[in-house]
CSV table of C-alpha atoms in Angstrom, one decimal:
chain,number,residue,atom,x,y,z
A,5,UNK,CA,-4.6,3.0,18.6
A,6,UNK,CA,-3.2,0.4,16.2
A,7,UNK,CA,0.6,0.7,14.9
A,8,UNK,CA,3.0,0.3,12.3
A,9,UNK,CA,6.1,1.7,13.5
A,10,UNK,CA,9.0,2.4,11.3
A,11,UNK,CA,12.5,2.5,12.7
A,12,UNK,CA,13.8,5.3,10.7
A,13,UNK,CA,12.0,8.0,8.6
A,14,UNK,CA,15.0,9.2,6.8
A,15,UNK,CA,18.3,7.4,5.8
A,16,UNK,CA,21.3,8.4,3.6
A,17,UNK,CA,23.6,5.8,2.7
A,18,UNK,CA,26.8,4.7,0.6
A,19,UNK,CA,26.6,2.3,-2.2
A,20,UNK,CA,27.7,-1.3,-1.1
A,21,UNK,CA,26.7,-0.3,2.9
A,22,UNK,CA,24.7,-2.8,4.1
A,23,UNK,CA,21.3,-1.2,5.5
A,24,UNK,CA,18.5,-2.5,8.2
A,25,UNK,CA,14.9,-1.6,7.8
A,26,UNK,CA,13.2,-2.1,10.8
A,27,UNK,CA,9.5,-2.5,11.2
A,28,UNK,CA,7.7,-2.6,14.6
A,29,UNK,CA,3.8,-3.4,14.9
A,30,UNK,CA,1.7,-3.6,18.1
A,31,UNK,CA,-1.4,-5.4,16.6
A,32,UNK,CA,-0.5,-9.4,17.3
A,33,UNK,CA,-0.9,-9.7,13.8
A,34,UNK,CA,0.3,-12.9,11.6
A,35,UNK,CA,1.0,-10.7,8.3
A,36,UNK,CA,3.8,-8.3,7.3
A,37,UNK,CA,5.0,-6.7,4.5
A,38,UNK,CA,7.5,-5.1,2.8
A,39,UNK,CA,6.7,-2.6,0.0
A,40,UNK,CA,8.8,-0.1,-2.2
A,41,UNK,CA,7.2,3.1,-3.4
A,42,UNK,CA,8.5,4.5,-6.8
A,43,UNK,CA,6.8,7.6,-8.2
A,44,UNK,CA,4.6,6.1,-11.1
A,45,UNK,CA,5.1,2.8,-10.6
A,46,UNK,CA,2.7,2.7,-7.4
A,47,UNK,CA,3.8,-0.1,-4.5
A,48,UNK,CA,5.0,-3.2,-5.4
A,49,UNK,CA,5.7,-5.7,-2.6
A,50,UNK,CA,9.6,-7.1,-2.1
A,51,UNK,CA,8.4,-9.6,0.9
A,52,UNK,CA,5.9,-11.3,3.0
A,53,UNK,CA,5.7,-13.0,6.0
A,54,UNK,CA,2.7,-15.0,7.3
A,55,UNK,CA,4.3,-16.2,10.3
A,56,UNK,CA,7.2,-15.9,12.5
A,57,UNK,CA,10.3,-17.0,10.6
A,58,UNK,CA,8.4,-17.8,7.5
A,59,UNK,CA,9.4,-15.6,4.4
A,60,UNK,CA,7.9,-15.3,0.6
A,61,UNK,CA,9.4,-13.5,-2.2
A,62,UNK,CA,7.3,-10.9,-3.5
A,63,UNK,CA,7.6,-9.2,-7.1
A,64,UNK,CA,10.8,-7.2,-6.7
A,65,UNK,CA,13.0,-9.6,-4.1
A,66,UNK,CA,16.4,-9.3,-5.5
A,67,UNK,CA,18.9,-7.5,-3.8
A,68,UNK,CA,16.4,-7.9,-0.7
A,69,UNK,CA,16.4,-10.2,1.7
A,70,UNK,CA,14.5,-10.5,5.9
A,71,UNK,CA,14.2,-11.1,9.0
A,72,UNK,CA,11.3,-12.4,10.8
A,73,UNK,CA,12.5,-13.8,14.6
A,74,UNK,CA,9.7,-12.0,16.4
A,75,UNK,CA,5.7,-11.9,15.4
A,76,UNK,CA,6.1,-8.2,16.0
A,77,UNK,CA,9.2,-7.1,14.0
A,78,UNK,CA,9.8,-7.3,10.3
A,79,UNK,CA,13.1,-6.5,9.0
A,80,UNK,CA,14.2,-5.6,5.3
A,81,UNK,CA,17.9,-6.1,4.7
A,82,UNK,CA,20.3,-4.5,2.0
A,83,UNK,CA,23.1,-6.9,1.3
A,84,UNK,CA,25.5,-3.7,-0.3
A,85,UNK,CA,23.1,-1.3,-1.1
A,86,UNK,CA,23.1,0.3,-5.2
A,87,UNK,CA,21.7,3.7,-6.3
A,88,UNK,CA,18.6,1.9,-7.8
A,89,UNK,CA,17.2,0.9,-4.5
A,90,UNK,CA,17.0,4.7,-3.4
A,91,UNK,CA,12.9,4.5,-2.8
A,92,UNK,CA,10.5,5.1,-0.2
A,93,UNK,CA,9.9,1.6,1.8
A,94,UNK,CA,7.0,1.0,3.5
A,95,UNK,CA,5.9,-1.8,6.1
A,96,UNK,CA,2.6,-2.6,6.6
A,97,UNK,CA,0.9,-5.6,8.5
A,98,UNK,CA,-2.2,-7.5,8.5
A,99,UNK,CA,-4.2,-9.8,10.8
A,100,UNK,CA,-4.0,-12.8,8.3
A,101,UNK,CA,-7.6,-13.3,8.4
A,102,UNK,CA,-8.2,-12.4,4.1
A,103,UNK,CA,-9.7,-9.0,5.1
A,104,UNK,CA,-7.1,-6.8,3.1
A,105,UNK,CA,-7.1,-4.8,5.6
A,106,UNK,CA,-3.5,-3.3,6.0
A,107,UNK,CA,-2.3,-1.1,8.7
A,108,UNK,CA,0.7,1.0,7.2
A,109,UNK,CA,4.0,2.7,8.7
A,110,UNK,CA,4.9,6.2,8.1
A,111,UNK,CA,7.5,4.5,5.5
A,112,UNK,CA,11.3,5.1,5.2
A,113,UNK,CA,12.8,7.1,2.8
A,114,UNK,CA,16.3,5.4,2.1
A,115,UNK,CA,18.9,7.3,-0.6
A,116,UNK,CA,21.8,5.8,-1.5
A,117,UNK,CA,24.6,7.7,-2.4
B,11,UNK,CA,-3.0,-13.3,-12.5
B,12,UNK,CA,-4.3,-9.9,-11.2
B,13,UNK,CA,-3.5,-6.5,-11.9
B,14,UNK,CA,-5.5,-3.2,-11.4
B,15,UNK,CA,-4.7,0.0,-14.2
B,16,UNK,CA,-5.6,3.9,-12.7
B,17,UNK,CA,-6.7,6.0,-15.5
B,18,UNK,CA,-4.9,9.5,-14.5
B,19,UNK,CA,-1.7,10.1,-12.8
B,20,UNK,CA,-3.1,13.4,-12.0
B,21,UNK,CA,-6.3,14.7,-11.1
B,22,UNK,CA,-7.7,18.6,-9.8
B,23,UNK,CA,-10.9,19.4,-9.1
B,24,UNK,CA,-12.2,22.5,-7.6
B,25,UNK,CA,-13.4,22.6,-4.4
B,26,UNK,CA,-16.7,21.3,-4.0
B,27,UNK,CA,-16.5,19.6,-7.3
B,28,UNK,CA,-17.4,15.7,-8.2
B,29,UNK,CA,-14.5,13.7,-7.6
B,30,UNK,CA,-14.3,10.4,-9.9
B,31,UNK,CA,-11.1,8.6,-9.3
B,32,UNK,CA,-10.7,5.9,-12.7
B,33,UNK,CA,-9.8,2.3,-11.3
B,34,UNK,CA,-9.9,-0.9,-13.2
B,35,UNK,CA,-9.0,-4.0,-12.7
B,36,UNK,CA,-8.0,-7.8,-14.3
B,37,UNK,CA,-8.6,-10.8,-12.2
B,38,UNK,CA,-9.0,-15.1,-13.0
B,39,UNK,CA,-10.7,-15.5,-9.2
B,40,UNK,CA,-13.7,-13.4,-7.9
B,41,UNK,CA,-11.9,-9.8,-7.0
B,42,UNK,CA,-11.5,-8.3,-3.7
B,43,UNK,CA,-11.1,-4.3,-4.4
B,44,UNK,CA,-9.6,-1.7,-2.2
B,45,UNK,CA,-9.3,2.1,-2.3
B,46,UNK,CA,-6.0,3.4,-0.1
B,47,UNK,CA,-5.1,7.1,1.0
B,48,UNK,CA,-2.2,8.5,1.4
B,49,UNK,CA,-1.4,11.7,3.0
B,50,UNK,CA,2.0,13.7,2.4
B,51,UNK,CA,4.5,12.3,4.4
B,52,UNK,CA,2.0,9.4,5.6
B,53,UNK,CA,1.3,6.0,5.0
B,54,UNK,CA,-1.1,4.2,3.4
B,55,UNK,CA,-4.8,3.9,5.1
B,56,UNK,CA,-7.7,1.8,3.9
B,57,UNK,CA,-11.0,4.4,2.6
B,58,UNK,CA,-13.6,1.8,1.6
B,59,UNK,CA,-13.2,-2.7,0.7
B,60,UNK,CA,-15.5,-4.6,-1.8
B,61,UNK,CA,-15.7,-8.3,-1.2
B,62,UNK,CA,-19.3,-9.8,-1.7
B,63,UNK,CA,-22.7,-8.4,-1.2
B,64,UNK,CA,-23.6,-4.6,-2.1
B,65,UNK,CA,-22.0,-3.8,-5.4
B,66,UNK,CA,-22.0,0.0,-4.0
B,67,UNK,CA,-19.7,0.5,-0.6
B,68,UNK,CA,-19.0,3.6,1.5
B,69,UNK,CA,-15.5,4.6,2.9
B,70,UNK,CA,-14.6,7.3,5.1
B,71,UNK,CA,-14.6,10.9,4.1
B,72,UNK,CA,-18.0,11.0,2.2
B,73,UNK,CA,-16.0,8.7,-0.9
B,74,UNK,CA,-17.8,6.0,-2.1
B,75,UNK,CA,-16.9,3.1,-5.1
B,76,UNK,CA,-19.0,0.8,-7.0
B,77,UNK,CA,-18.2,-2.3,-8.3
B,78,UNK,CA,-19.2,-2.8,-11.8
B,79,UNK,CA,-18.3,-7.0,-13.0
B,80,UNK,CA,-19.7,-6.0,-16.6
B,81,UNK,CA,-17.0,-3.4,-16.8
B,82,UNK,CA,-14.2,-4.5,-14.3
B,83,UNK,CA,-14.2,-1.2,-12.8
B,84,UNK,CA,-14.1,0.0,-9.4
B,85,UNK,CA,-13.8,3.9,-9.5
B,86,UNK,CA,-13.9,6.5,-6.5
B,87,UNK,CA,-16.2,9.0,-6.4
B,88,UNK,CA,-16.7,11.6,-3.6
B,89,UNK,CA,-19.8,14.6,-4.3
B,90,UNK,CA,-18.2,18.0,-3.2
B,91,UNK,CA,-14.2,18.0,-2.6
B,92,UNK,CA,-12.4,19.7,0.3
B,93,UNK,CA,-9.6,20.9,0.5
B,94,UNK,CA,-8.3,18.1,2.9
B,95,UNK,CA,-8.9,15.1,0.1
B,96,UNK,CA,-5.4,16.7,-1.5
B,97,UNK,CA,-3.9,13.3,-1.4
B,98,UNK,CA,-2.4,10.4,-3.3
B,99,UNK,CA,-4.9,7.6,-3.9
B,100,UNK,CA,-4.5,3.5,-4.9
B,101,UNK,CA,-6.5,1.5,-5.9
B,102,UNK,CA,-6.0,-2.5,-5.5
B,103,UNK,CA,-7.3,-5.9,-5.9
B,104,UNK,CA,-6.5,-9.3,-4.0
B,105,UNK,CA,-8.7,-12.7,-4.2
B,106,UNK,CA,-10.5,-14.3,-1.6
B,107,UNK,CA,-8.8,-15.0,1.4
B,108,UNK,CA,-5.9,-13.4,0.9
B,109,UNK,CA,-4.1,-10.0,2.3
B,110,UNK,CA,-1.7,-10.0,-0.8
B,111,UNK,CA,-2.7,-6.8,-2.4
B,112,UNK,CA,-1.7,-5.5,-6.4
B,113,UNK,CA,-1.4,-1.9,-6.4
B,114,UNK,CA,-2.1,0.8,-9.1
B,115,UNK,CA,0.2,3.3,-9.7
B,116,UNK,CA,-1.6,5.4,-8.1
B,117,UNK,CA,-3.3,9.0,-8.8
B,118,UNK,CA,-2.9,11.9,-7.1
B,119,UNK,CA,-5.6,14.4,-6.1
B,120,UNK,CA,-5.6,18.3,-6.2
B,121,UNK,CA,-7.8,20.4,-4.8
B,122,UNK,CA,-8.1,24.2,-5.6
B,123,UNK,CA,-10.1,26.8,-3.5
């Protein structure tokens, strides 16, 4: 069975901590993603990356950066986390082929304190 | 530019009532359109794709869409509701050749007995 595995389900951190998202998945797939989840405002995506060590900024990149070193493992950083990047993240990968197909984590639900 | 709009942050139905989930959508290239599930405390899975071809497509779990040009619309319908469709749902458009998805804001479904 095909898999999007998030590192962590649940995370409480202090503002300016510096926080890893990490995102396992076991498909050999060229695409990953980084999404934030936001009641009413639906997902909007923070990064891509179409290939290993190759990165593109999505809508909402800033305060975000990642981590691409492995085809299988996506990582979201938080440079000194704020209170406005509390959120649900979610991962999600792709085979790179156009489909728009997307296989989803669980997500991560990070507060920030 | 794309963007996709989803009439209705909330829905209920009864169950075994006509679900109709309101999506639609702005694109400049020919759309591709996508209906996602989520279930509480899940991530996102793919119900049903519209690329080219038959305007009408069928998903999993009896839902169906239909893709209306004329009225850039895409909505969700399903004919009798169970109790297990209690879910959040998002609709979302890419172009050709592309696994960069806009997401609605999503709408979430509730199902009485």
């Amino acid at each position: 069975d095909v898999k999007v595995t998030q590192s962590s389900r649940y995370l409480v951190k202090r503002t300016g901590e510096k926080v890893f998202l990490e995102c396992v998945q076991d498909m050999d797939h060229e695409n990953m993603f980084w999404y934030r989840q936001d009641p009413g405002l639906g997902l909007r995506l923070i990064y891509f990356s179409y290939d290993v060590k190759m990165k593109e900024k999505g809508d909402i990149p800033e305060g975000y950066s990642v981590s691409r070193e492995k085809k299988e493992r996506f990582s979201l950083i938080l440079e000194s986390a704020s209170t406005n990047q509390t959120s649900m993240y979610l991962c999600a990968s792709s085979s790179g082929q156009g489909t728009g197909e997307l296989f989803f984590g669980e997500g991560s639900r990070l507060t920030v304190l | 530019a794309q963007s996709v709009t989803q009439l209705g942050s909330h829905v209920s139905v009864s169950e075994g009532a006509l679900v109709l989930l309101r999506c639609n959508y702005s694109s400049s290239v020919p759309p591709y359109l996508f209906w996602y599930v989520q279930y509480p405390n899940q991530g996102l899975q793919l119900l049903l794709k519209y690329t080219t071809g038959a305007t009408l497509v069928k998903g999993i779990n009896g839902f169906e869409a239909e893709f209306k040009k004329s009225e850039t619309s895409f909505h969700l319908t399903k004919p009798s509701a169970h109790m297990s469709d209690a879910a959040e749902y998002f609709c979302a458009v890419s172009g050709p050749n592309t696994d960069k998805l806009i997401f609605g804001t999503g709408t979430r479904l509730q199902v009485f007995p």
